[in-house]
Coordinates of N, CA and C in Angstrom, one line a residue:
X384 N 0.8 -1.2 0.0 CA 0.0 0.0 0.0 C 0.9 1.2 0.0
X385 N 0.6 2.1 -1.0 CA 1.3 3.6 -1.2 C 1.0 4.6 -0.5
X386 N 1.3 5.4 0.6 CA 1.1 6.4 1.0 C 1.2 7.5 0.0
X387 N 0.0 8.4 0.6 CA -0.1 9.4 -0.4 C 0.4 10.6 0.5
X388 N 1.2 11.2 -0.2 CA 2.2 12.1 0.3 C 1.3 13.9 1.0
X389 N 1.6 14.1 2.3 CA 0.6 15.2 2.9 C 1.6 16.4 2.5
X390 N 1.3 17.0 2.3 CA 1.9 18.1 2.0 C 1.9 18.9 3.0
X391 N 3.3 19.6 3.3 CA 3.7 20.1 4.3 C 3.7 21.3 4.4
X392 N 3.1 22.3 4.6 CA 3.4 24.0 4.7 C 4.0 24.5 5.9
X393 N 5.3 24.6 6.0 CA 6.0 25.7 6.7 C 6.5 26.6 5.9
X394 N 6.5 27.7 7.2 CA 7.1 28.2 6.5 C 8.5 28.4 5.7
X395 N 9.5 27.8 5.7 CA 10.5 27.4 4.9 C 10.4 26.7 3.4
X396 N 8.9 26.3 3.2 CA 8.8 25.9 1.6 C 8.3 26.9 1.7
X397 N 7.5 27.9 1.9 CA 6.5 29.2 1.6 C 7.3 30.4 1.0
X398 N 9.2 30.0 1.7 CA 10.0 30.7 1.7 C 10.5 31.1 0.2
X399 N 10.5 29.7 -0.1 CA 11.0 29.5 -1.9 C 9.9 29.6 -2.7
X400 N 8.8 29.5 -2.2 CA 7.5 29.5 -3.1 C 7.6 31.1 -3.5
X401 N 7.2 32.2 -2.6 CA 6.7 33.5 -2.6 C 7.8 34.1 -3.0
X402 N 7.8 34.8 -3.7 CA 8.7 35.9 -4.0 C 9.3 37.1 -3.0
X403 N 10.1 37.7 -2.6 CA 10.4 38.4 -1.7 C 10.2 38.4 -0.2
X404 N 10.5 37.1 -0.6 CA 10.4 36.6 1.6 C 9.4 36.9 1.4
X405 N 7.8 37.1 0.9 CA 6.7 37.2 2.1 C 6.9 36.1 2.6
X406 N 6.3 36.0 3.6 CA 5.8 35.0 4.1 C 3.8 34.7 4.1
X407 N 3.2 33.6 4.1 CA 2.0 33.6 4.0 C 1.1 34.7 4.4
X408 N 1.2 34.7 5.6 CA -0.1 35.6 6.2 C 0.6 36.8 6.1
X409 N 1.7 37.5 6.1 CA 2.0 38.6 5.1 C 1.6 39.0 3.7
X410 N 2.1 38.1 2.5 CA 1.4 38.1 1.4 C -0.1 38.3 1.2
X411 N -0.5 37.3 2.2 CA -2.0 37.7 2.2 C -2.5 39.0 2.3
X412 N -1.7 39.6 3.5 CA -2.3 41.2 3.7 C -1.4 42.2 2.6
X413 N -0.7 41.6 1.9 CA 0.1 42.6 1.2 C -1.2 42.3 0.0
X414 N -0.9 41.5 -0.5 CA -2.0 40.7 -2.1 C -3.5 41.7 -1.6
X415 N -4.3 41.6 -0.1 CA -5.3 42.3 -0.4 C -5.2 44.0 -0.2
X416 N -4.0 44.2 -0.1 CA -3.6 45.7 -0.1 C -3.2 46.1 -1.3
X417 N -2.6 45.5 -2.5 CA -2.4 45.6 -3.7 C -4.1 45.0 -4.5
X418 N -4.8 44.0 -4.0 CA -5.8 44.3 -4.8 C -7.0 45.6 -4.3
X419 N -7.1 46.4 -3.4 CA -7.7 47.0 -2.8 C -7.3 48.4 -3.6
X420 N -6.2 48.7 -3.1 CA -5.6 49.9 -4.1 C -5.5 50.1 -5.1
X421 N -4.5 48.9 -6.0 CA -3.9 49.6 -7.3 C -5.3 50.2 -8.2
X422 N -6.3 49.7 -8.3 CA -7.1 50.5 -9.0 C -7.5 51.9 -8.7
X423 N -8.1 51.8 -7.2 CA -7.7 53.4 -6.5 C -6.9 54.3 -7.1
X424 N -5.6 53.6 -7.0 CA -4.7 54.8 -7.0 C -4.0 54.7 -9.0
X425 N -4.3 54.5 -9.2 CA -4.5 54.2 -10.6 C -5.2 55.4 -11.3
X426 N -7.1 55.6 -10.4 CA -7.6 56.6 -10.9 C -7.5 57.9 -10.1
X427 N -6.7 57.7 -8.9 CA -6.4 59.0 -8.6 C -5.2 59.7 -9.1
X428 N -4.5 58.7 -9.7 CA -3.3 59.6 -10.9 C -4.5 60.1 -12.3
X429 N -5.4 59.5 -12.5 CA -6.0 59.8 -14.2 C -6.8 60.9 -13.2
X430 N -7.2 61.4 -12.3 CA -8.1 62.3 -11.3 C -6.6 64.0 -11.4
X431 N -5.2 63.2 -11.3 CA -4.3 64.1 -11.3 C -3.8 64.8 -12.6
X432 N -4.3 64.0 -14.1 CA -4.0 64.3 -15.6 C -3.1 63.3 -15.9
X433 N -2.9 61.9 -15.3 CA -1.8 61.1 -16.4 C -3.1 60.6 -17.1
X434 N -2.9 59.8 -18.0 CA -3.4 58.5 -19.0 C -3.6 57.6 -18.1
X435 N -4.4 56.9 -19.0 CA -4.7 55.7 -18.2 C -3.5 54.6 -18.0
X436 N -2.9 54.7 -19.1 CA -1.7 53.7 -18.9 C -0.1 54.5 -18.1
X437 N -0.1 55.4 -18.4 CA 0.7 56.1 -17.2 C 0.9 56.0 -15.5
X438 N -0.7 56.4 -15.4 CA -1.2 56.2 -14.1 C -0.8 54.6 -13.9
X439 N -1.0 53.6 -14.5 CA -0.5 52.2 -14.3 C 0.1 52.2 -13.9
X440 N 1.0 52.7 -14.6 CA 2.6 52.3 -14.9 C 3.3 52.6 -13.7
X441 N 2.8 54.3 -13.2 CA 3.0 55.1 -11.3 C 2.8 54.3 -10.8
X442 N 1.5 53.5 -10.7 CA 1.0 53.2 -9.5 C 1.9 51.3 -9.0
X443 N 1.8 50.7 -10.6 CA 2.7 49.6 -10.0 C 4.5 50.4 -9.3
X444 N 4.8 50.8 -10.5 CA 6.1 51.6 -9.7 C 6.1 51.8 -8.3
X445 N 5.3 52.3 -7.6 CA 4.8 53.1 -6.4 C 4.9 51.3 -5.5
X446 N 4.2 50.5 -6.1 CA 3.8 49.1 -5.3 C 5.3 48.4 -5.3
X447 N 5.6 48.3 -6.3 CA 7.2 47.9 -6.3 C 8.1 48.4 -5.5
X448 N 7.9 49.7 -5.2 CA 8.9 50.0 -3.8 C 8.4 49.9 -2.1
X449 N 7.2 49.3 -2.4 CA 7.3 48.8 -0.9 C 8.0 47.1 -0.9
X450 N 8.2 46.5 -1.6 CA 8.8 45.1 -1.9 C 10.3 45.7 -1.3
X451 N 10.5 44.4 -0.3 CA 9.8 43.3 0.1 C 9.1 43.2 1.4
X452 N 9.5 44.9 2.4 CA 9.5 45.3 3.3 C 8.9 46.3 3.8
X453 N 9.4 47.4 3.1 CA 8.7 49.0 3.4 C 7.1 48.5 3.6
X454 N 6.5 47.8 2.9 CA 4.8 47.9 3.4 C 4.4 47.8 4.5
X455 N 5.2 47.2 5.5 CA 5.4 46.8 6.9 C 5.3 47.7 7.9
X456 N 5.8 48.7 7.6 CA 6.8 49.8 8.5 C 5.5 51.3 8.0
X457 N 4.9 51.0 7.1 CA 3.9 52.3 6.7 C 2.8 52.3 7.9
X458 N 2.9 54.0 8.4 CA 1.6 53.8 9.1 C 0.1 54.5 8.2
X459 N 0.2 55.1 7.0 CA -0.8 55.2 6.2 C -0.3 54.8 4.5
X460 N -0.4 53.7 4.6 CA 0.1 53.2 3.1 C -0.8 53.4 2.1
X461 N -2.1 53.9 2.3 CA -3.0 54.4 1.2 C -2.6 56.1 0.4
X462 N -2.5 56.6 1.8 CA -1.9 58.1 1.4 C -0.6 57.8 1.2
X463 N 0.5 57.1 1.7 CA 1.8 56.8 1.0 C 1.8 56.5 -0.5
X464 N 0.7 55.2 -0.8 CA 1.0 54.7 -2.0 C 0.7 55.9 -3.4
X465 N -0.1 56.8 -2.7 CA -0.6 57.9 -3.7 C 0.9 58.7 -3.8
X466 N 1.0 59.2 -3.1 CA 2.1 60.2 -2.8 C 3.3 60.0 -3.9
X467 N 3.8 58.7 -3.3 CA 4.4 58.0 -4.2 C 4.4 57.6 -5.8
X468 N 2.9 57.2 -6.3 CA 2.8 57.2 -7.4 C 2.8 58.5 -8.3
X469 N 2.4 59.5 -7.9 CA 2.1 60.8 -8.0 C 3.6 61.5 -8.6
X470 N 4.7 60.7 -7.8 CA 5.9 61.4 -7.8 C 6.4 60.6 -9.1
X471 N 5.9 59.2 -9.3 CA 6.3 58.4 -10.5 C 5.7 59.3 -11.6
X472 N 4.9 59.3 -11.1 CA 3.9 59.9 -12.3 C 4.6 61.2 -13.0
X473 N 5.2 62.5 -12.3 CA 5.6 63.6 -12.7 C 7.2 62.7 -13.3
X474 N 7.8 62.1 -12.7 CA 9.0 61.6 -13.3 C 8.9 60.9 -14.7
X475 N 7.5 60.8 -15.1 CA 7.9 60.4 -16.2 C 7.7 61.1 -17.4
X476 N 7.7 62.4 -17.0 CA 7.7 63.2 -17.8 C 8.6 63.5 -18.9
X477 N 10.2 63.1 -18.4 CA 11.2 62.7 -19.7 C 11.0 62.1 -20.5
X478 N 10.3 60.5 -20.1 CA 10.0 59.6 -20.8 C 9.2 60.0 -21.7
X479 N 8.4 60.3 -21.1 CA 7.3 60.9 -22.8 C 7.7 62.0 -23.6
X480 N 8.5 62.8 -23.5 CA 9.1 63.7 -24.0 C 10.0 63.1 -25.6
X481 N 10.8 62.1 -24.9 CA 11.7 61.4 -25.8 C 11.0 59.7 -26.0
X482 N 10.1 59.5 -26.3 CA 10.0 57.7 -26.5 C 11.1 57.1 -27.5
X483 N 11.4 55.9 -26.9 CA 12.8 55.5 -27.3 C 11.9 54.0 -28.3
X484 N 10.8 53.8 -27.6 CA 10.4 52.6 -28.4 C 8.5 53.0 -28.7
X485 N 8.3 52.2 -29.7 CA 6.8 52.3 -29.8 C 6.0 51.6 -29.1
X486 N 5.1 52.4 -28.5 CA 3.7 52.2 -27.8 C 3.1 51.0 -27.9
X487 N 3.2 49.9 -27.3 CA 2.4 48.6 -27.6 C 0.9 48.9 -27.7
X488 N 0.0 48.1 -28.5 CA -1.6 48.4 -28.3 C -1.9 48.3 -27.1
X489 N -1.7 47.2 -26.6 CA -1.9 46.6 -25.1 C -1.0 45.9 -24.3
X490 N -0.9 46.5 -22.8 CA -0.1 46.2 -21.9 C -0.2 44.6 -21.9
X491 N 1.1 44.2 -21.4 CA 1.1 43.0 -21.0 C 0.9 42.4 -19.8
X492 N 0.9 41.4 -19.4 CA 0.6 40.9 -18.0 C -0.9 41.5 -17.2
X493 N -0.6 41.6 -16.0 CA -1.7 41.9 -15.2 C -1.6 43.5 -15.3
X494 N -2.7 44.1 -15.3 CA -2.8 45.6 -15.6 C -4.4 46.3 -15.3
X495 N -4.6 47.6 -14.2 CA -5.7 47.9 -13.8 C -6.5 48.0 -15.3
X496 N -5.6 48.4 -16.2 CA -6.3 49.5 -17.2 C -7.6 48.5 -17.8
X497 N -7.7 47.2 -17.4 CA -8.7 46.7 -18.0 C -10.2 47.5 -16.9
X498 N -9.8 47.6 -15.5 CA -10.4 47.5 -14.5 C -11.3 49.1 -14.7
X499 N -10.8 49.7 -15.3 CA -10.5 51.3 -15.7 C -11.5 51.8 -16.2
X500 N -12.9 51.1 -16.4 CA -13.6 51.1 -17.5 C -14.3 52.9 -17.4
X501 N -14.2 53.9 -18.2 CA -14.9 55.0 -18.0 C -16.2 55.4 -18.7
X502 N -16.9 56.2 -17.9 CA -18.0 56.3 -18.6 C -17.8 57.6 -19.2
X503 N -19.0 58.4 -19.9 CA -18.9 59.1 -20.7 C -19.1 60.6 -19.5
X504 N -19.8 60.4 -18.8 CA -19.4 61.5 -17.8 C -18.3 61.5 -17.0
X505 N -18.1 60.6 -16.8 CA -16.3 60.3 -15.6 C -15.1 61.0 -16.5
X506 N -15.3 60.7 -18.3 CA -14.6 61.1 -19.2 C -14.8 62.8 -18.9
X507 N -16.0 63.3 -19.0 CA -15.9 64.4 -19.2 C -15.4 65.3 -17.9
X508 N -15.3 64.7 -16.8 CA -15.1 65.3 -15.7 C -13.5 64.9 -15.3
X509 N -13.2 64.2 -15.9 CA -11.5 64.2 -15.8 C -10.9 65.2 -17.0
X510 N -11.3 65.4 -18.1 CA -11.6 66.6 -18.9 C -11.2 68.1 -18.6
X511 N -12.4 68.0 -17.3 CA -12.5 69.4 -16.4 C -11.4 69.4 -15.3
X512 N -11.3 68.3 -14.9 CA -10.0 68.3 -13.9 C -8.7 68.8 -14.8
X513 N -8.4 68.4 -15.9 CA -7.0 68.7 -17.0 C -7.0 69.9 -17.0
X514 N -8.0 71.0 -16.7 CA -8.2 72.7 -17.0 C -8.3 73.0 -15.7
X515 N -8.1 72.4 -14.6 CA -7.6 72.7 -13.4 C -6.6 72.9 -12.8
X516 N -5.9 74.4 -12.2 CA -4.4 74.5 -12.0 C -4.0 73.0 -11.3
X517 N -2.7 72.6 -11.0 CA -2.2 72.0 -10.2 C -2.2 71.6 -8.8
X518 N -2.2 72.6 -8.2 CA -2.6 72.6 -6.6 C -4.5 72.6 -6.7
X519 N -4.8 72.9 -7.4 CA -6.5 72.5 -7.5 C -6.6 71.1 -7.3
X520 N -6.1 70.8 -9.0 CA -6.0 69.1 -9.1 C -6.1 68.1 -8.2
X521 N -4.5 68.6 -7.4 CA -4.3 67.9 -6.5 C -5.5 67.5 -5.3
X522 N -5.7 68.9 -5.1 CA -6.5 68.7 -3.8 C -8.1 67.9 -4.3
X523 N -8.8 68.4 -5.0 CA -9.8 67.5 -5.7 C -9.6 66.0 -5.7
X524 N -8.3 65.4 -6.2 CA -8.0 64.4 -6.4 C -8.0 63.6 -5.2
X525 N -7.6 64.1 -3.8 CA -7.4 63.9 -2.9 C -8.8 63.6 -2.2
X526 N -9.5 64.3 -2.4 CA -10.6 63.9 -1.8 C -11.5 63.6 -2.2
X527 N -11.9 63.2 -3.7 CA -12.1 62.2 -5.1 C -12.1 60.3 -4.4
X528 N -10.6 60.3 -3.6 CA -10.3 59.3 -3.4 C -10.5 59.4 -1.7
X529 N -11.2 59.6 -1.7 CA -11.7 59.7 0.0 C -11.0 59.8 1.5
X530 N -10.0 60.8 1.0 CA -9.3 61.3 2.1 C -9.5 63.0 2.4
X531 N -9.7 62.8 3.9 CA -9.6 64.3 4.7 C -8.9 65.3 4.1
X532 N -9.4 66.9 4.7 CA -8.4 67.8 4.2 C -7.3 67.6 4.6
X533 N -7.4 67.3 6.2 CA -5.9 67.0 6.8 C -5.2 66.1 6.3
X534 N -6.1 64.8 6.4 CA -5.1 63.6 6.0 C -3.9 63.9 4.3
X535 N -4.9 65.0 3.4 CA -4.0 65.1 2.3 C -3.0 66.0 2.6
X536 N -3.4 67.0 3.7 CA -2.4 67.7 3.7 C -1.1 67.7 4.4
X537 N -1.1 66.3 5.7 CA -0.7 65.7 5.8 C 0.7 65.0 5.0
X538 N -0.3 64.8 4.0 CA 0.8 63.6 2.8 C 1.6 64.7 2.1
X539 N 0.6 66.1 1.5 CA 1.6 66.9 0.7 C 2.8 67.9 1.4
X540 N 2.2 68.0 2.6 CA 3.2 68.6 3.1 C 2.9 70.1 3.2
X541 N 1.3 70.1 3.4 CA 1.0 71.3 3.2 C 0.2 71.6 4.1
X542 N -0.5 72.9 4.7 CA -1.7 72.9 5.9 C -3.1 72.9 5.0
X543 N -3.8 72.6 6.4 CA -5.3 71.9 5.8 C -6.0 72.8 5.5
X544 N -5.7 74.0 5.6 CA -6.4 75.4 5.2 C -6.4 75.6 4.0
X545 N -4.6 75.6 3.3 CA -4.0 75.5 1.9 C -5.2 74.6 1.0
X546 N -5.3 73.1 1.9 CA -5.9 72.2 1.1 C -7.4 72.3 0.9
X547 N -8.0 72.6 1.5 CA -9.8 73.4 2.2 C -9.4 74.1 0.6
X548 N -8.8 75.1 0.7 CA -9.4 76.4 0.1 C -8.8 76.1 -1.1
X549 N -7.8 75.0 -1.6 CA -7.2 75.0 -3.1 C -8.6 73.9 -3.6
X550 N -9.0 73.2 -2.8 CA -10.7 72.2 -2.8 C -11.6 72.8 -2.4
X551 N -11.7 74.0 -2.6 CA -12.9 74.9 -2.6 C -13.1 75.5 -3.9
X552 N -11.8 76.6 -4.1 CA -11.9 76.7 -5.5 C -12.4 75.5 -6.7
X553 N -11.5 74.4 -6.6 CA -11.4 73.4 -7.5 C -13.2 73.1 -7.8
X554 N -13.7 72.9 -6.5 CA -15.0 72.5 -6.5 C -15.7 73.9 -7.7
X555 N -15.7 75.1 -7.3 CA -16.1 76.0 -7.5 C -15.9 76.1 -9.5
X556 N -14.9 75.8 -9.8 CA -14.6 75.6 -10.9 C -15.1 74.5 -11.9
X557 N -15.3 73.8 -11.4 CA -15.7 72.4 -11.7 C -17.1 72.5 -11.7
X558 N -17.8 73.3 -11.2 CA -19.4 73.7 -11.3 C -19.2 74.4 -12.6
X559 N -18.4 75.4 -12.9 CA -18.8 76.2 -13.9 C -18.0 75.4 -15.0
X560 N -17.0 74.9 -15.0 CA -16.4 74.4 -16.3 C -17.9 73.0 -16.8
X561 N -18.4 72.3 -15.7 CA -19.2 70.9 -16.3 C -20.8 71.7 -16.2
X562 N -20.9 73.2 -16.3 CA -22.3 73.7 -16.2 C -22.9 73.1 -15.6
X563 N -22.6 72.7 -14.1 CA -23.7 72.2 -13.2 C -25.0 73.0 -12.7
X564 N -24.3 74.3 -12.6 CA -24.9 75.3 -11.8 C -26.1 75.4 -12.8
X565 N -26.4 75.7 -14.1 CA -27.6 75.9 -14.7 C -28.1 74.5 -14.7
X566 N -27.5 73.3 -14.3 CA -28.9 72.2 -14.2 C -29.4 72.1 -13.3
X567 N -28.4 72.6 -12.2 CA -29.2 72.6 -10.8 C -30.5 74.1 -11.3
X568 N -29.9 74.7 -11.1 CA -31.2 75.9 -11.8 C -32.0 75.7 -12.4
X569 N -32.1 75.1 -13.5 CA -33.1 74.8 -14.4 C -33.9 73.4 -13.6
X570 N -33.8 72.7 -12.8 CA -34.3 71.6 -12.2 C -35.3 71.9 -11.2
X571 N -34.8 73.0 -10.6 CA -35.9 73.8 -9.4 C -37.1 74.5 -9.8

């Protein structure tokens, strides 16, 4: 009679399995922190004016530098992972400047952009965000993706008053660039 072999999980085979030393119940919480976010922060770069493949591109960049460790040691890794991709995101501004190779139709491997799907008003309102100064952008964006004045101001490095009132304007602008204000008017 053949014994049928039990398979063993310690962690020492989990060691060679996983890539970057996770370990299991790390992975776990990292895998549902990378599926929780990357789409997030994905459209809070297209909320700041990248492309949709740009913003990808930041945001895995951004996930790649908490490997294999740094994700550990974050005490707000949602506002970090923005911050971060944000910063990928302006750095690739060379890159497009000079393209050294051509543009594939479609990315390879695993990629939000499928997840990305926009509608015809989301289009037009990221549109209106592109004709928004920069510190507008930002702060809209910021609270687009459901963080405080503080908490964003916090991440940029700026006070919550700065951020209040650059997301006041933005708001204010954003009424008149998507003509909200005459459908609210015309509605009543």
């Amino acid at each position: 009679m053949t014994e049928v072999p039990v398979p063993i999980t310690t962690r020492v085979e989990y060691a060679a399995l996983c890539p970057g030393d996770l370990m299991p119940p790390d992975r776990d919480v990292f895998d549902a922190l990378y599926t929780s976010e990357m789409r997030a922060v994905t459209v809070f770069l297209m909320n700041l004016g990248a492309s949709v493949y740009e913003a990808a591109d930041a945001a895995h960049e951004a996930f790649l530098t908490l490997l294999p460790d740094k994700w550990r040691e974050l005490e707000h890794p949602r506002a970090w992972l923005r911050k971060v991709a944000h910063r990928n995101y302006l750095r690739q501004v060379d890159r497009r400047d000079h393209p050294l190779d051509p543009v594939p139709d479609r990315p390879g491997g695993t990629c939000p952009v499928d997840l990305v799907l926009l509608t015809e008003e989301q289009t037009r309102v990221l549109q209106a965000l592109g004709q928004l100064p920069p510190a507008e952008r930002e702060a809209i964006a910021w609270k687009l993706d459901g963080f405080t004045h503080e908490e964003a101001a916090r991440a940029l490095g700026k006070s919550p008053a700065a951020v209040r009132k650059a997301y006041e304007r933005a708001r204010t602008r954003l009424i008149t660039l998507l003509e909200l204000k005459r459908k609210v008017e015309s509605s009543e």
